[in-house]
PDB file of C-alpha atoms in Angstrom:
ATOM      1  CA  UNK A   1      97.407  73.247  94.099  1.00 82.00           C
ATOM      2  CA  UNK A   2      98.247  69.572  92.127  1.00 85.00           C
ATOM      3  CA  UNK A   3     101.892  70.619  93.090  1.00 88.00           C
ATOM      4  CA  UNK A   4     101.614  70.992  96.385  1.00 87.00           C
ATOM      5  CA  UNK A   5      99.645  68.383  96.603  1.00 87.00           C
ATOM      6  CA  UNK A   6     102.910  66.629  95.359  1.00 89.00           C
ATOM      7  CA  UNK A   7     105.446  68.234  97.437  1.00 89.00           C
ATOM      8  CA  UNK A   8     103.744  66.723 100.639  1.00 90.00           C
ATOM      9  CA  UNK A   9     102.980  63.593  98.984  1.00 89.00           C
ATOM     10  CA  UNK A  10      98.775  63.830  98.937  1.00 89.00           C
ATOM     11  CA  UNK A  11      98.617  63.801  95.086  1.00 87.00           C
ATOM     12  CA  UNK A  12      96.948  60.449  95.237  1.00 89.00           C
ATOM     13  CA  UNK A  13      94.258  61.617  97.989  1.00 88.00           C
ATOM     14  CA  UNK A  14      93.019  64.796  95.655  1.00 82.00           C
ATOM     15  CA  UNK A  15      89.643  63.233  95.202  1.00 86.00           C
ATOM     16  CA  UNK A  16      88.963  61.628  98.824  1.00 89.00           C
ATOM     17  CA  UNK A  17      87.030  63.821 101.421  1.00 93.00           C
ATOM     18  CA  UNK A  18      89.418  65.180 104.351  1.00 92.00           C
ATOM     19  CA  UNK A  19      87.102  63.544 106.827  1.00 92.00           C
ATOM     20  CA  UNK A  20      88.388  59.963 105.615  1.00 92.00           C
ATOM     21  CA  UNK A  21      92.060  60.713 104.962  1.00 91.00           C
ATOM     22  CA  UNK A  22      94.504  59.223 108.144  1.00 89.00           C
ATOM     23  CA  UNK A  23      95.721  61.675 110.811  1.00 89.00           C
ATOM     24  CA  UNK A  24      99.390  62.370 109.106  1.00 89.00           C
ATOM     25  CA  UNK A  25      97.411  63.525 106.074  1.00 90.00           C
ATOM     26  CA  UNK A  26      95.105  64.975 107.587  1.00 92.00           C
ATOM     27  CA  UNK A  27      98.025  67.419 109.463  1.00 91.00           C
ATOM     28  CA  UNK A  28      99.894  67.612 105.964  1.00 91.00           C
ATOM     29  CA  UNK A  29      96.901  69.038 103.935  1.00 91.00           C
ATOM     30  CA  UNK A  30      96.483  71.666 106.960  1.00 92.00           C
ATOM     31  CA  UNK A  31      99.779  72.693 105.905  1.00 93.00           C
ATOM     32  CA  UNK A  32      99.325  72.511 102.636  1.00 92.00           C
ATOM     33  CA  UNK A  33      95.754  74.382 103.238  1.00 92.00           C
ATOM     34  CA  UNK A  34      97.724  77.076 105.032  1.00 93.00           C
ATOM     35  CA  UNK A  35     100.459  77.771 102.191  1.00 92.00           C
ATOM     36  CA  UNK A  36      98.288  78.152  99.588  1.00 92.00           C
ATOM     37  CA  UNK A  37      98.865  81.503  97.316  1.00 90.00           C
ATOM     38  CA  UNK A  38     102.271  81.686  98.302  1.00 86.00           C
ATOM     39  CA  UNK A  39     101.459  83.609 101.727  1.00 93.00           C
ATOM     40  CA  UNK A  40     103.639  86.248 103.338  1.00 95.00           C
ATOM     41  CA  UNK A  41     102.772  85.253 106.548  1.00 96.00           C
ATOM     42  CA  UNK A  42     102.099  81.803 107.347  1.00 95.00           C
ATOM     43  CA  UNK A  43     100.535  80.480 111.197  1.00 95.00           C
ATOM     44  CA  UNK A  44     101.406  76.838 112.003  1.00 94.00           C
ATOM     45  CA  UNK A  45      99.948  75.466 115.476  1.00 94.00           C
ATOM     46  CA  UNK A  46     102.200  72.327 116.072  1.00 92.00           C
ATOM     47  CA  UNK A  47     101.962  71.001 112.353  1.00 91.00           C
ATOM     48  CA  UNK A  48     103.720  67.216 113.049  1.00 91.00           C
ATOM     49  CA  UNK A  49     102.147  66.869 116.192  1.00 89.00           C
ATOM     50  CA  UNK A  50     101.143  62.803 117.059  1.00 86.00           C
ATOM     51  CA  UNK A  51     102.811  62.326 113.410  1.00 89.00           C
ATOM     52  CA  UNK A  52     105.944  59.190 113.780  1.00 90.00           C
ATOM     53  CA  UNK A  53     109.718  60.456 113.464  1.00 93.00           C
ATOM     54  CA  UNK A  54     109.983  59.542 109.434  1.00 92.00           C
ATOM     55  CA  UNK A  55     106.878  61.631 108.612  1.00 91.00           C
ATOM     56  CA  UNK A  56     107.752  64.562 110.923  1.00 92.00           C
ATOM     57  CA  UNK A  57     110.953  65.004 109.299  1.00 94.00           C
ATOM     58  CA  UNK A  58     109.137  65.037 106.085  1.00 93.00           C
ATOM     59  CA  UNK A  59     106.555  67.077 106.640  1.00 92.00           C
ATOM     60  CA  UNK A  60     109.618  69.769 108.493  1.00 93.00           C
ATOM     61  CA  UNK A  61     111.664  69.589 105.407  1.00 94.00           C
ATOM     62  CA  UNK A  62     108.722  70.589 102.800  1.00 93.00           C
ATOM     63  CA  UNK A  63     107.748  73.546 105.278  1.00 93.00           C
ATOM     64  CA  UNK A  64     111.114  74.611 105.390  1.00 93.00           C
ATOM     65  CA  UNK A  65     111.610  74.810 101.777  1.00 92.00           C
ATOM     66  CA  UNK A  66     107.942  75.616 101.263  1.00 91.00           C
ATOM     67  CA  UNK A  67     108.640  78.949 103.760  1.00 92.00           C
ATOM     68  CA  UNK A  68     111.801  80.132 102.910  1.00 92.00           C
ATOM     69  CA  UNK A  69     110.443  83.452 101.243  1.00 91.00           C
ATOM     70  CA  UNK A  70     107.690  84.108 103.776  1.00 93.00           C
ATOM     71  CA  UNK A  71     107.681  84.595 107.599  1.00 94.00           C
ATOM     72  CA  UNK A  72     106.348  81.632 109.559  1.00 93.00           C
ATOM     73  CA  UNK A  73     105.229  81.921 112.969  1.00 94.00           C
ATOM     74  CA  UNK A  74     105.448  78.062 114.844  1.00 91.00           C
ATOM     75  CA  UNK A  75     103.334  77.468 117.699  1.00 89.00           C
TER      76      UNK A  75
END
């Protein structure tokens, strides 16, 4: 968990409540919620939606590296 919690950047937010974190992080630990176990199958319903361009491509290139061994179905 601590390391994905690294690979999207939310290391520092791994005591705060999800309620309180902004809406990026909020999307980011979804994603990070949703690869936990390393899943053969993972769901994603618009991940970087209402996220700006910088963070989108972030958030893209840690699912993409993040997914390579499992299928990933993008909505």
């Amino acid at each position: 968990m601590e390391e994905l919690l690294a690979d999207l950047d939310l290391h520092m937010f791994g005591t705060k409540r999800a309620g309180k974190l902004s809406g990026g992080n909020k999307r980011k630990l979804c994603v990070a919620i949703a690869l936990i176990g390393a899943p053969q199958l993972v769901l994603l319903d618009e991940p970087s939606s209402g996220m700006d361009a910088a963070s989108k491509r972030f958030l893209w290139a840690v699912i993409k590296r993040r997914t390579a061994e499992c299928c990933t179905i993008l909505t």
